[in-house]
Amino acid sequence: MIDTQAVPPDAARHEDLVDDPIVVAYFLAALCFLFVSMLAGLLMALQLVSWNPLQGIELLSPGRWRMVHTNAVAYGFLANAFLGALHWAIPRLTMRPVLDRRLSWFIFVAWQVVVGCTALGIVVGPTLQAMSPAWEQLPFSFGAQGVEWGETPTWIDPLALAGLLLVGINFMAPISRAKGPLYVASWYFMAAFVWTFLTYAMGNFLPQYWLTGTSAGAVGGLFIHDLVGLFVTPLGWGLMYYFVPIMLRKPIWSHGLSLVGFWGLAFFYPLNGIHHFLYTPIPMFLQRGAIIATIAVEMVVFTVIVNFFGTIWGSGRQLITNLPIRWFYTGMVLYGLTCLQCALQTTLTFQAVIHFSDWVVGHAHLVMFGVFSLWLLGIMTYLFPRLWRTEWYSRDLCEWHFWLSAVGVFVMFADLTLAGLFQGYYWGSLRPWDVSVDGSVPFWMVRVFAGLAMFAGQLCFAYNLYRTWKAARLGPAPSAAKPAPVPQAS
Amino acid sequence: MFESKSGVLLVAGLGFFVFAFLSNGLVPALMYRDLPEKSVEELAADNSNLMYQFEDLSYRYPEQFAKYYGVPSDETLAEALRLGRRTYVAEGCWHCHSQFVRPVAREDERWGPVSRTDEYQNVLQRPVMFGTRRVGPDLSREGGRHGNDWHAAHFFQPTLVSAGSPMPEHPWFFDGSPDLPNRRGIAIITYVQWLGSWLESYPYYEDYEPIELPDDDE
């Protein structure tokens, strides 16, 4: 894993480009929120099987912590981990530092305030507001906002939006100064900065202050989908386009397919959102349009997957020896599975049965954990030794981290998908509601243990990280990994 | 265009996003622009089903009701609805209960009439509470199906009235016991009783089976 390539004399120095501490800070913040999110998920999972030992405590209400679960993973884990990885990738890709390191640190602090306030607002907000009749008369809620994936309380939305704008400015400076043709990763990053800002503004403000009822539902659907499709997906693929060729030391298989993948995604993905609300009063022609666009986007992303498998063709052994590569390609296989599932489940036929069921929850875990979290954990596995100039304390713990995470999320996905089918048919059979709940309990039990496996994987990672950090404090070992020299544009 | 900065930023980034928003977001907004959006006061003013439930709350829990809301009126009903909706959102109820009846999977037989756009054209659906998951039943036709005392017991400890229910307990809606709902408790019960109360009847899909009472004579 150690890069011993000779450094050309005119190479830009890593120290001038990358602010290592901020990458570490973002990754550690991300991991903290990952643990918060997983504990929240565990609480909800225990609640569903009636094993919650903390019933009836207002500040530990599973309803509130369920929203912390999704928000902590989207804005706390994924966003922080992406920002950390981008602080490494973009300066080294463009060979120019970000606009201003002080701005980077300001954004870092501001973003932790945003995510921390989101969690605090959701958990403590309603309790606080109920303490005084005067506060209850206020025209806004201290607690969650009624937008799925956008439960960020309304009072923190403007700060979050400002933060996203600053992120774009800070990273666009090096990209805009870069000379020559842009590499694929940069397309995804640039588009993501525009999309994330617009998506956040659309989803958090329009249904709250302008639209109502059905039309707000349409925008809500766009928001749910764009958050995954236009914020998480492009940053994830952009990072894959950056890290995979570097680690495999060969170019991406087909530039043409890269073009098809990016432009197809850019065109079709934003048109998908309404498929979250099929059979609602949203006009039927829009629902059908969203379905067609969804199937189109699934075909397009398969070209991207093919492109990456074309790239690793001939280097298959890396899947065994190179841990980060294994994380990445496992994520891509699960991505293919997600997209295949999505092309089916978006149809009206499937929706009649599986909508409102745990099938959707399984799908969400497969995407958010099985794909993007695996990629980001793989990136962390690759970068921490380079940031701390030391090898991992234990390769075995790295293996445990991988297998527990990957197998855990796959079991959870398979289990919840099956649960969803059962639930859909219970409901359609018009048997009493309790029958569908009783029938779900065995699946929910399996889910608890799948979740515990994923959690145990992250515990292995945290312990490994702690021991690695302790070793790094003693000074770099003679054979320590150094950041690879910045690749030169040819 | 395909590999240039301006192409990526303006066409893919801005252009495609705006195109999608106009076609998918603005079109329904324009189609429904003539449907008036009802205020909470309007919702409270002409709904005798709901006022019946609100008055029932004031009879059942007179001290609590007087303490937190005074007397039932259109104004206090609107106040309770507003707080009830806020509580419904803040407690995450909408992540396990949907609010729309689909025209498929025999949903109208279970819940009642299929949902229509005008039912959502009011301030209490801002943002709209369609929901995406049903761990518990759909609530858009819940109003009137259960009495206020059932809801009080259910919010306090769901398993009291629904064995095996995975719903979390919400004792903070009460001043200590299920017969003492507080401001939020009365509000959330009122909100749930509002859902579907604008319809004229409440269909039941499960056959009524009388509970066999123990015979005193033997």
XYZ file of C-alpha atoms in Angstrom:
708
model
C 0.000 0.000 0.000
C 3.016 2.286 0.346
C 3.755 4.378 -2.679
C 7.469 4.474 -3.385
C 7.300 6.396 -6.626
C 10.056 8.949 -6.924
C 8.952 12.541 -6.532
C 9.696 14.725 -9.551
C 11.638 17.833 -8.534
C 8.946 20.285 -9.668
C 6.074 18.467 -7.975
C 3.714 20.471 -5.823
C 4.366 19.543 -2.214
C 1.611 17.758 -0.321
C 2.048 20.072 2.683
C 1.300 23.128 0.559
C -1.852 21.615 -0.828
C -3.562 19.615 1.889
C -4.291 20.703 5.426
C -3.955 17.263 7.024
C -5.464 18.204 10.409
C -8.734 19.310 8.857
C -9.105 16.005 7.039
C -8.579 14.207 10.350
C -10.972 16.559 12.128
C -13.727 15.971 9.583
C -13.255 12.203 9.710
C -13.359 12.090 13.503
C -16.455 14.297 13.599
C -18.030 12.022 10.998
C -17.315 8.938 13.083
C -18.790 10.569 16.210
C -22.027 11.246 14.368
C -21.981 7.749 12.916
C -22.026 6.381 16.454
C -24.827 8.761 17.464
C -26.797 7.670 14.422
C -26.242 3.969 15.033
C -27.265 4.251 18.685
C -30.423 6.071 17.592
C -31.133 3.366 15.037
C -30.584 0.713 17.670
C -33.068 2.428 19.981
C -35.739 2.410 17.256
C -34.951 -1.196 16.336
C -35.362 -2.254 19.972
C -38.593 -0.282 20.216
C -40.081 -2.162 17.265
C -39.495 -5.539 18.904
C -40.721 -4.171 22.275
C -37.310 -4.566 23.870
C -36.725 -0.877 24.493
C -35.562 -0.658 28.123
C -35.868 3.147 28.114
C -39.604 3.500 27.476
C -41.467 6.635 28.380
C -38.483 8.979 28.768
C -39.248 12.138 26.852
C -35.670 12.951 25.829
C -35.107 9.378 24.672
C -38.297 9.181 22.648
C -37.754 6.752 19.747
C -39.880 9.009 17.525
C -37.445 11.900 17.957
C -34.323 9.728 17.840
C -35.520 8.128 14.635
C -35.141 11.563 13.019
C -31.729 12.000 14.638
C -30.793 8.640 13.104
C -31.359 9.766 9.522
C -30.156 13.335 9.945
C -27.000 12.364 11.819
C -26.096 9.934 9.081
C -26.841 12.308 6.197
C -25.480 15.584 7.582
C -23.250 14.330 10.391
C -21.579 11.261 8.970
C -21.817 11.469 5.178
C -21.405 15.240 4.840
C -18.487 15.408 7.285
C -16.733 12.424 5.755
C -17.245 13.824 2.252
C -15.834 17.198 3.294
C -12.800 15.524 4.836
C -12.174 13.453 1.719
C -12.685 16.490 -0.522
C -10.105 18.469 1.457
C -7.669 15.719 0.479
C -8.828 15.033 -3.068
C -9.549 18.434 -4.583
C -6.226 20.158 -3.770
C -4.263 17.134 -4.914
C -6.356 16.787 -8.045
C -6.089 20.434 -9.074
C -2.646 20.969 -7.511
C -3.987 24.106 -5.888
C -4.968 24.617 -2.242
C -8.498 25.554 -1.209
C -9.428 29.225 -1.181
C -8.479 29.785 2.454
C -7.527 27.401 5.246
C -9.084 29.648 7.869
C -12.338 29.534 5.910
C -12.068 25.732 5.926
C -11.840 25.702 9.702
C -14.672 28.188 10.008
C -16.845 25.944 7.826
C -15.818 22.947 9.902
C -16.943 24.588 13.133
C -20.100 26.016 11.572
C -21.066 22.631 10.171
C -20.656 20.917 13.536
C -22.866 23.648 15.007
C -25.462 22.956 12.308
C -25.505 19.200 12.880
C -25.304 19.537 16.662
C -28.181 22.042 16.679
C -30.194 19.748 14.431
C -29.843 16.889 16.890
C -30.435 19.143 19.901
C -33.420 20.819 18.270
C -35.054 17.523 17.365
C -34.474 15.952 20.781
C -34.726 18.855 23.232
C -36.644 21.421 21.161
C -40.208 20.158 21.772
C -39.551 19.701 25.505
C -38.111 23.184 25.824
C -40.940 24.771 23.882
C -43.559 23.106 26.086
C -42.027 24.682 29.187
C -43.481 28.115 28.556
C -46.851 29.066 27.048
C -45.129 32.105 25.535
C -42.750 29.878 23.618
C -45.637 27.712 22.495
C -47.276 30.777 20.981
C -44.266 31.370 18.728
C -45.060 30.846 15.063
C -42.252 28.301 14.573
C -41.350 24.994 16.176
C -38.134 24.528 18.147
C -38.199 20.891 17.070
C -38.172 18.958 13.830
C -39.385 20.346 10.507
C -41.965 18.219 8.717
C -39.822 17.397 5.679
C -38.383 13.908 5.416
C -34.543 13.985 5.391
C -34.908 17.718 6.076
C -36.004 17.560 9.713
C -33.351 20.167 10.465
C -35.351 22.656 12.560
C -36.443 25.695 10.566
C -34.353 28.014 12.720
C -31.106 26.314 11.703
C -31.903 26.041 7.968
C -30.434 29.441 6.964
C -27.098 28.675 8.670
C -26.934 25.271 6.993
C -27.579 26.871 3.610
C -24.905 29.521 4.201
C -22.473 26.754 5.144
C -23.171 24.905 1.903
C -22.568 28.089 -0.073
C -19.202 28.627 1.657
C -18.224 25.006 0.989
C -18.854 25.587 -2.711
C -16.834 28.803 -2.765
C -13.918 27.299 -0.842
C -13.596 24.331 -3.185
C -14.482 26.072 -6.431
C -11.430 28.331 -6.080
C -8.877 25.580 -6.835
C -11.089 23.942 -9.446
C -11.696 27.181 -11.309
C -7.977 27.993 -11.337
C -7.002 24.574 -12.679
C -5.712 24.654 -16.240
C -6.456 22.248 -19.049
C -9.252 19.724 -19.453
C -11.092 18.809 -16.296
C -10.891 15.312 -14.933
C -14.162 13.391 -14.420
C -14.029 13.698 -10.624
C -14.115 17.489 -10.975
C -17.317 17.368 -13.017
C -19.058 15.476 -10.266
C -17.670 17.747 -7.529
C -18.602 20.967 -9.333
C -22.104 19.802 -10.119
C -22.545 18.561 -6.552
C -21.709 21.985 -5.087
C -24.419 23.602 -7.217
C -26.964 20.819 -6.685
C -26.541 20.462 -2.935
C -27.125 24.151 -2.391
C -30.179 24.271 -4.657
C -31.614 21.032 -3.277
C -31.305 22.154 0.313
C -32.912 25.508 -0.462
C -35.744 23.922 -2.428
C -36.616 21.221 0.077
C -36.346 23.194 3.291
C -37.952 26.456 2.259
C -40.549 25.919 -0.489
C -42.840 23.375 1.255
C -42.576 25.359 4.474
C -43.197 28.897 3.294
C -44.667 28.832 -0.192
C -46.306 25.622 -1.338
C -48.971 23.594 0.360
C -50.633 20.198 0.128
C -50.074 18.135 -2.979
C -47.663 20.534 -4.668
C -45.592 20.608 -1.470
C -45.606 16.817 -1.652
C -44.149 16.928 -5.158
C -41.342 19.200 -3.981
C -40.841 17.016 -0.900
C -40.373 14.020 -3.198
C -37.861 15.937 -5.295
C -35.999 16.849 -2.123
C -35.845 13.315 -0.704
C -34.509 12.036 -3.970
C -32.189 14.902 -4.857
C -30.528 14.727 -1.464
C -29.376 11.226 -2.305
C -29.024 11.735 -6.040
C -27.545 15.198 -6.305
C -25.571 15.534 -3.068
C -24.458 12.069 -1.940
C -24.225 10.296 -5.294
C -22.094 12.777 -7.255
C -19.690 13.307 -4.358
C -19.434 9.550 -3.898
C -18.780 8.801 -7.568
C -16.449 11.786 -7.862
C -14.326 10.354 -5.056
C -14.383 6.906 -6.685
C -13.165 8.459 -9.962
C -10.385 10.074 -7.945
C -9.238 7.242 -5.667
C -9.723 4.096 -7.766
C -7.326 4.960 -10.643
C -4.714 6.188 -8.148
C -4.844 2.995 -6.142
C -4.962 0.683 -9.144
C -2.363 2.832 -10.924
C -4.177 2.760 -14.204
C -6.595 5.056 -15.996
C -10.370 4.688 -16.009
C -11.348 2.130 -18.619
C -13.472 4.305 -20.919
C -13.666 8.074 -21.010
C -16.736 7.831 -23.239
C -18.607 5.844 -20.609
C -17.568 8.402 -17.986
C -19.202 11.086 -20.120
C -22.370 9.044 -20.600
C -22.524 8.323 -16.880
C -22.119 11.906 -15.756
C -24.425 13.575 -18.247
C -27.048 10.868 -18.012
C -27.090 11.161 -14.254
C -27.196 14.948 -14.426
C -30.174 14.948 -16.759
C -32.307 12.116 -15.443
C -31.654 12.119 -11.701
C -33.374 15.450 -10.901
C -36.504 14.228 -12.725
C -37.022 11.232 -10.409
C -38.304 12.691 -7.166
C -42.053 12.227 -7.573
C -41.625 8.434 -7.615
C -41.571 8.668 -3.800
C -45.250 9.599 -3.832
C -46.862 7.372 -6.438
C -50.638 6.936 -6.236
C -50.950 10.249 -4.367
C -53.078 13.087 -5.727
C -50.000 14.359 -7.616
C -50.999 14.388 -11.326
C -50.609 10.962 -12.874
C -48.626 12.174 -15.913
C -45.951 13.515 -13.568
C -45.864 10.198 -11.700
C -45.396 8.309 -14.956
C -42.712 10.750 -16.081
C -40.825 10.192 -12.837
C -41.013 6.423 -13.291
C -39.607 6.599 -16.820
C -36.821 8.952 -15.708
C -35.996 6.581 -12.841
C -35.647 3.561 -15.091
C -33.510 5.702 -17.428
C -31.199 6.753 -14.612
C -30.745 3.155 -13.493
C -29.607 2.236 -17.006
C -27.225 5.167 -17.045
C -25.600 4.315 -13.722
C -24.994 0.778 -14.924
C -22.638 2.276 -17.513
C -20.671 3.776 -14.632
C -20.473 0.433 -12.851
C -19.393 -1.285 -16.076
C -16.729 1.377 -16.486
C -15.300 0.695 -13.035
C -15.317 -3.047 -13.533
C -13.578 -2.504 -16.865
C -10.985 -0.529 -14.920
C -10.242 -3.260 -12.379
C -10.263 -5.972 -15.076
C -6.904 -7.717 -14.851
C -6.229 -6.460 -11.330
C -8.812 -8.591 -9.571
C -6.350 -9.707 -6.927
C -6.454 -6.212 -5.494
C -9.913 -7.070 -4.180
C -8.211 -9.452 -1.764
C -5.010 -7.606 -0.945
C -6.046 -3.970 -1.174
C -8.554 -3.198 1.568
C -9.790 0.203 0.347
C -10.294 -1.223 -3.144
C -12.335 -4.011 -1.613
C -14.499 -1.498 0.272
C -15.025 0.495 -2.938
C -15.929 -2.419 -5.176
C -18.194 -4.027 -2.583
C -19.992 -0.704 -2.468
C -20.252 -0.708 -6.247
C -21.732 -4.208 -6.328
C -24.295 -3.127 -3.757
C -24.854 0.034 -5.814
C -25.694 -2.144 -8.803
C -28.089 -4.103 -6.613
C -29.674 -0.891 -5.360
C -30.189 0.383 -8.879
C -31.622 -2.887 -10.103
C -33.994 -2.894 -7.144
C -34.874 0.719 -7.762
C -35.761 0.204 -11.418
C -38.248 -2.448 -10.309
C -39.654 -0.871 -7.184
C -40.352 2.444 -8.889
C -42.961 0.819 -11.129
C -46.625 1.162 -10.260
C -46.861 -2.634 -10.111
C -44.301 -2.956 -7.325
C -45.472 0.201 -5.597
C -48.958 -1.211 -5.110
C -47.451 -3.817 -2.780
C -44.269 -2.442 -1.285
C -44.991 1.249 -0.738
C -45.121 2.187 2.984
C -43.401 -1.105 3.888
C -39.973 -2.066 5.239
C -38.840 -2.793 1.669
C -38.183 0.939 1.369
C -36.291 1.008 4.664
C -34.097 -1.846 3.433
C -33.459 0.036 0.210
C -32.469 3.169 2.126
C -29.976 1.243 4.271
C -28.521 -0.455 1.213
C -27.857 2.927 -0.407
C -26.771 5.019 2.530
C -24.724 2.392 4.336
C -24.130 -0.350 1.786
C -22.839 2.035 -0.854
C -21.813 5.453 0.362
C -20.786 4.611 3.894
C -18.729 1.673 2.634
C -16.986 3.989 0.190
C -16.266 6.576 2.845
C -15.088 3.983 5.369
C -12.826 2.632 2.627
C -11.470 6.114 2.006
C -10.808 6.473 5.733
C -9.067 3.097 5.756
C -6.852 4.399 2.970
C -6.227 7.893 4.330
C -5.739 7.532 8.087
C -2.350 5.769 7.707
C -1.269 8.505 5.321
C -2.525 11.296 7.551
C -0.842 9.873 10.638
C 2.239 8.517 8.838
C 1.869 5.069 10.306
C 0.421 1.693 9.384
C -2.847 0.421 10.809
C -2.410 -1.042 14.278
C -4.147 -4.242 13.217
C -4.925 -5.527 9.765
C -7.202 -8.136 11.368
C -9.358 -5.440 12.930
C -9.575 -3.775 9.514
C -10.834 -7.079 8.126
C -13.388 -7.420 10.929
C -14.511 -3.866 10.262
C -15.072 -4.671 6.619
C -16.797 -8.029 6.998
C -19.072 -7.025 9.867
C -20.137 -3.867 8.006
C -20.657 -5.504 4.631
C -22.341 -8.689 5.813
C -24.382 -6.791 8.411
C -25.839 -4.357 5.920
C -26.515 -7.083 3.386
C -28.425 -9.154 5.941
C -30.362 -6.071 7.009
C -31.226 -5.281 3.407
C -32.330 -8.832 2.562
C -34.312 -9.117 5.779
C -36.147 -5.813 5.400
C -36.855 -6.416 1.714
C -38.527 -9.688 2.590
C -40.344 -8.052 5.501
C -41.674 -5.438 3.091
C -43.165 -8.066 0.805
C -44.859 -9.774 3.725
C -46.218 -6.485 5.042
C -47.526 -5.476 1.628
C -49.438 -8.710 1.232
C -50.753 -8.650 4.804
C -52.155 -5.190 4.148
C -53.616 -6.066 0.782
C -55.313 -9.115 2.293
C -57.352 -6.822 4.569
C -56.541 -8.851 7.652
C -56.503 -6.797 10.874
C -53.611 -4.404 11.182
C -52.104 -6.256 14.154
C -51.488 -9.264 11.911
C -49.019 -7.246 9.848
C -47.255 -6.048 13.004
C -47.034 -9.533 14.538
C -45.812 -10.897 11.215
C -43.090 -8.253 11.065
C -41.621 -8.972 14.477
C -39.358 -11.889 13.412
C -37.919 -9.714 10.633
C -37.417 -6.831 13.044
C -35.549 -9.188 15.397
C -33.159 -10.186 12.622
C -32.729 -6.515 11.845
C -31.645 -5.792 15.440
C -28.847 -8.333 15.146
C -27.808 -7.207 11.670
C -27.590 -3.685 13.060
C -25.570 -4.894 16.035
C -23.109 -6.554 13.634
C -22.685 -3.274 11.758
C -22.232 -1.506 15.075
C -19.627 -4.040 16.202
C -17.740 -3.419 12.955
C -17.519 0.273 13.718
C -16.353 -0.514 17.263
C -13.483 -2.553 15.759
C -12.677 0.440 13.592
C -12.775 2.879 16.490
C -10.485 0.708 18.628
C -8.102 0.169 15.730
C -8.085 3.887 15.072
C -7.326 4.666 18.719
C -4.388 2.238 18.827
C -3.101 3.538 15.507
C -3.276 7.093 16.790
C -1.396 6.118 19.950
C 1.321 4.508 17.835
C 1.483 7.583 15.601
C 2.010 9.849 18.602
C 5.224 7.980 19.393
C 6.611 9.085 16.084
C 6.494 7.541 12.642
C 7.825 4.053 12.221
C 10.754 3.701 9.786
C 8.535 1.982 7.245
C 5.700 4.456 7.717
C 3.324 5.243 4.896
C 3.806 8.685 3.455
C 1.248 10.539 1.393
C 1.846 9.530 -2.164
C 3.444 12.229 -4.263
C 0.903 14.388 -5.978
C 0.223 12.862 -9.402
C 1.301 15.178 -12.177
C -0.990 16.143 -15.001
C 0.351 14.665 -18.204
C -19.682 21.840 -23.389
C -19.471 18.278 -22.042
C -16.090 18.683 -20.360
C -15.881 22.421 -19.770
C -16.380 24.179 -16.465
C -19.208 26.352 -17.740
C -20.929 23.345 -19.307
C -20.824 21.363 -16.095
C -21.790 24.275 -13.865
C -24.436 25.964 -15.973
C -25.946 23.163 -18.041
C -25.653 20.117 -15.779
C -25.581 21.905 -12.432
C -28.011 24.748 -12.871
C -29.850 24.026 -16.129
C -30.952 20.450 -15.551
C -31.896 21.162 -11.951
C -34.056 24.117 -12.944
C -35.626 22.125 -15.783
C -36.546 19.338 -13.367
C -37.905 21.790 -10.817
C -40.039 23.598 -13.374
C -41.458 20.397 -14.839
C -41.922 18.422 -11.617
C -42.258 21.061 -8.907
C -43.854 24.070 -10.536
C -46.379 22.238 -12.742
C -48.449 20.836 -9.846
C -48.176 24.178 -8.060
C -49.627 25.911 -11.122
C -52.293 23.244 -11.640
C -53.584 23.658 -8.106
C -53.085 27.401 -7.792
C -56.826 28.069 -7.845
C -57.578 25.747 -4.948
C -57.801 28.019 -1.923
C -55.565 27.200 1.018
C -57.644 27.016 4.179
C -56.341 28.597 7.363
C -56.521 26.760 10.685
C -59.309 29.109 11.771
C -61.362 28.155 8.708
C -60.751 24.473 9.386
C -61.925 24.887 12.972
C -64.925 27.073 12.166
C -67.108 24.757 10.078
C -66.397 21.270 11.356
C -69.073 20.009 13.717
C -67.531 16.523 13.904
C -64.350 18.009 15.261
C -66.068 20.448 17.606
C -68.030 17.505 19.011
C -64.761 15.767 19.878
C -63.244 18.938 21.297
C -66.253 19.503 23.545
C -66.113 15.860 24.555
C -62.549 16.456 25.714
C -63.743 19.353 27.857
C -66.408 17.146 29.482
C -64.108 14.194 30.032
C -61.166 16.127 31.414
C -62.806 19.319 32.788
C -59.990 20.486 35.092
C -57.238 19.783 32.617
C -59.158 21.346 29.747
C -60.006 24.478 31.712
C -56.428 24.795 32.904
C -54.848 24.585 29.449
C -57.527 25.783 27.031
C -60.339 27.417 29.016
C -63.600 26.719 27.208
C -64.153 25.051 23.834
C -64.492 27.654 21.090
C -63.402 28.074 17.491
C -60.354 29.977 18.728
C -59.220 27.413 21.303
C -59.917 24.627 18.797
C -57.658 26.330 16.271
C -55.013 26.734 18.953
C -55.196 23.038 19.839
C -55.037 22.008 16.169
C -51.970 24.130 15.580
C -50.133 22.733 18.602
C -51.350 19.243 17.775
C -49.903 19.377 14.289
C -46.632 20.771 15.659
C -46.459 17.946 18.185
C -47.287 15.349 15.509
C -44.290 16.592 13.503
C -41.914 17.083 16.430
C -42.527 13.612 17.886
C -41.957 11.968 14.524
C -45.446 10.406 14.386
C -45.407 10.914 10.606
C -42.496 8.511 10.174
C -44.657 5.548 11.208
C -48.128 6.761 10.177
C -49.037 7.870 6.681
C -51.821 10.263 5.773
C -53.046 9.170 2.410
C -55.275 6.467 1.073
C -54.149 5.062 -2.249
C -56.435 3.853 -5.020
C -54.711 0.428 -5.002
C -54.163 -2.591 -2.755
C -57.798 -2.395 -1.569
C -56.845 0.546 0.606
C -60.204 2.239 0.222
C -61.855 -0.848 1.693
C -59.652 -0.652 4.747
C -59.406 3.069 5.359
C -62.214 4.788 3.495
C -62.381 7.049 0.423
C -59.217 7.551 -1.620
C -57.439 10.817 -0.753
C -58.127 13.887 -2.880
C -55.999 16.966 -3.473
C -58.374 19.421 -1.830
C -58.098 17.522 1.465
C -54.472 18.652 1.667
C -55.057 22.267 0.703
C -54.714 23.781 4.161
C -52.134 25.195 6.529
C -52.034 22.018 8.622
C -50.545 20.251 5.576
C -47.659 22.667 5.257
C -45.324 20.752 4.742
C -47.636 17.950 3.676
C -47.815 14.853 5.910
C -48.284 12.179 3.222
C -45.705 10.039 5.016
C -43.621 7.269 3.484
C -43.924 4.445 6.015
C -46.711 2.604 7.791
C -45.543 0.821 10.900
C -48.865 1.817 12.394
C -52.075 2.370 10.441
C -52.802 5.228 8.074
C -54.325 8.116 10.011
C -56.005 10.187 7.302
C -59.415 8.710 8.237
C -58.679 8.156 11.914
C -60.886 10.965 13.297
C -63.928 9.554 15.082
C -62.861 5.925 14.862
C -61.799 5.863 18.482
C -63.037 7.854 21.449
C -60.936 10.485 23.197
C -60.486 8.221 26.221
C -59.137 5.472 23.981
C -56.627 7.927 22.491
C -55.600 9.163 25.936
C -54.916 5.636 27.185
C -53.208 4.780 23.895
C -50.858 7.753 23.924
C -50.015 7.103 27.571
C -49.213 3.443 27.012
C -50.285 1.922 23.691
C -50.259 -1.656 24.962
C -53.080 -0.780 27.405
C -55.564 -0.805 24.548
C -53.620 -2.444 21.721
C -51.742 -5.556 22.811
C -48.418 -6.060 21.066
C -48.280 -2.503 19.727
C -44.706 -1.363 19.047
C -45.679 2.299 19.396
C -43.571 4.233 21.941
C -45.216 5.469 25.105
C -45.767 9.221 25.376
C -46.343 9.884 29.105
C -45.132 13.468 28.656
C -48.495 14.280 27.066
C -49.993 13.826 30.528
C -49.680 15.212 34.044
C -48.872 11.841 35.551
C -51.754 9.589 34.548
C -53.791 8.843 31.425
C -56.840 10.725 32.710
C -54.820 13.947 32.995
C -53.825 14.990 29.441
C -51.841 18.225 29.429
C -51.705 20.965 26.810
C -49.844 18.798 24.311
C -51.972 15.758 25.150
C -55.255 17.535 24.444
C -53.711 19.070 21.315
C -52.470 15.817 19.794
C -55.794 14.057 20.495
C -57.630 16.948 18.842
C -55.309 16.788 15.844
C -55.812 13.049 15.384
C -59.583 13.484 15.719
C -59.395 16.158 13.027
C -57.902 13.754 10.470
C -60.752 12.704 8.210
C -63.346 14.526 10.321
C -64.251 16.568 7.215
C -65.741 13.408 5.699
C -69.343 12.537 6.409
C -68.915 8.957 7.568
C -66.316 6.691 9.029
C -66.138 3.306 7.343
C -65.156 0.305 9.384
C -63.429 -2.534 7.641
C -63.215 -4.927 10.541
C -66.410 -6.626 11.607
C -67.567 -5.656 15.030
C -67.194 -8.550 17.417
C -68.699 -7.962 20.849
C -66.475 -8.917 23.740
C -67.923 -11.774 25.774
C -68.562 -10.467 29.260
C -68.327 -12.772 32.257
C -71.747 -13.964 33.350
C -72.599 -12.619 36.823
C -75.345 -15.149 37.543
C -73.140 -18.212 37.611
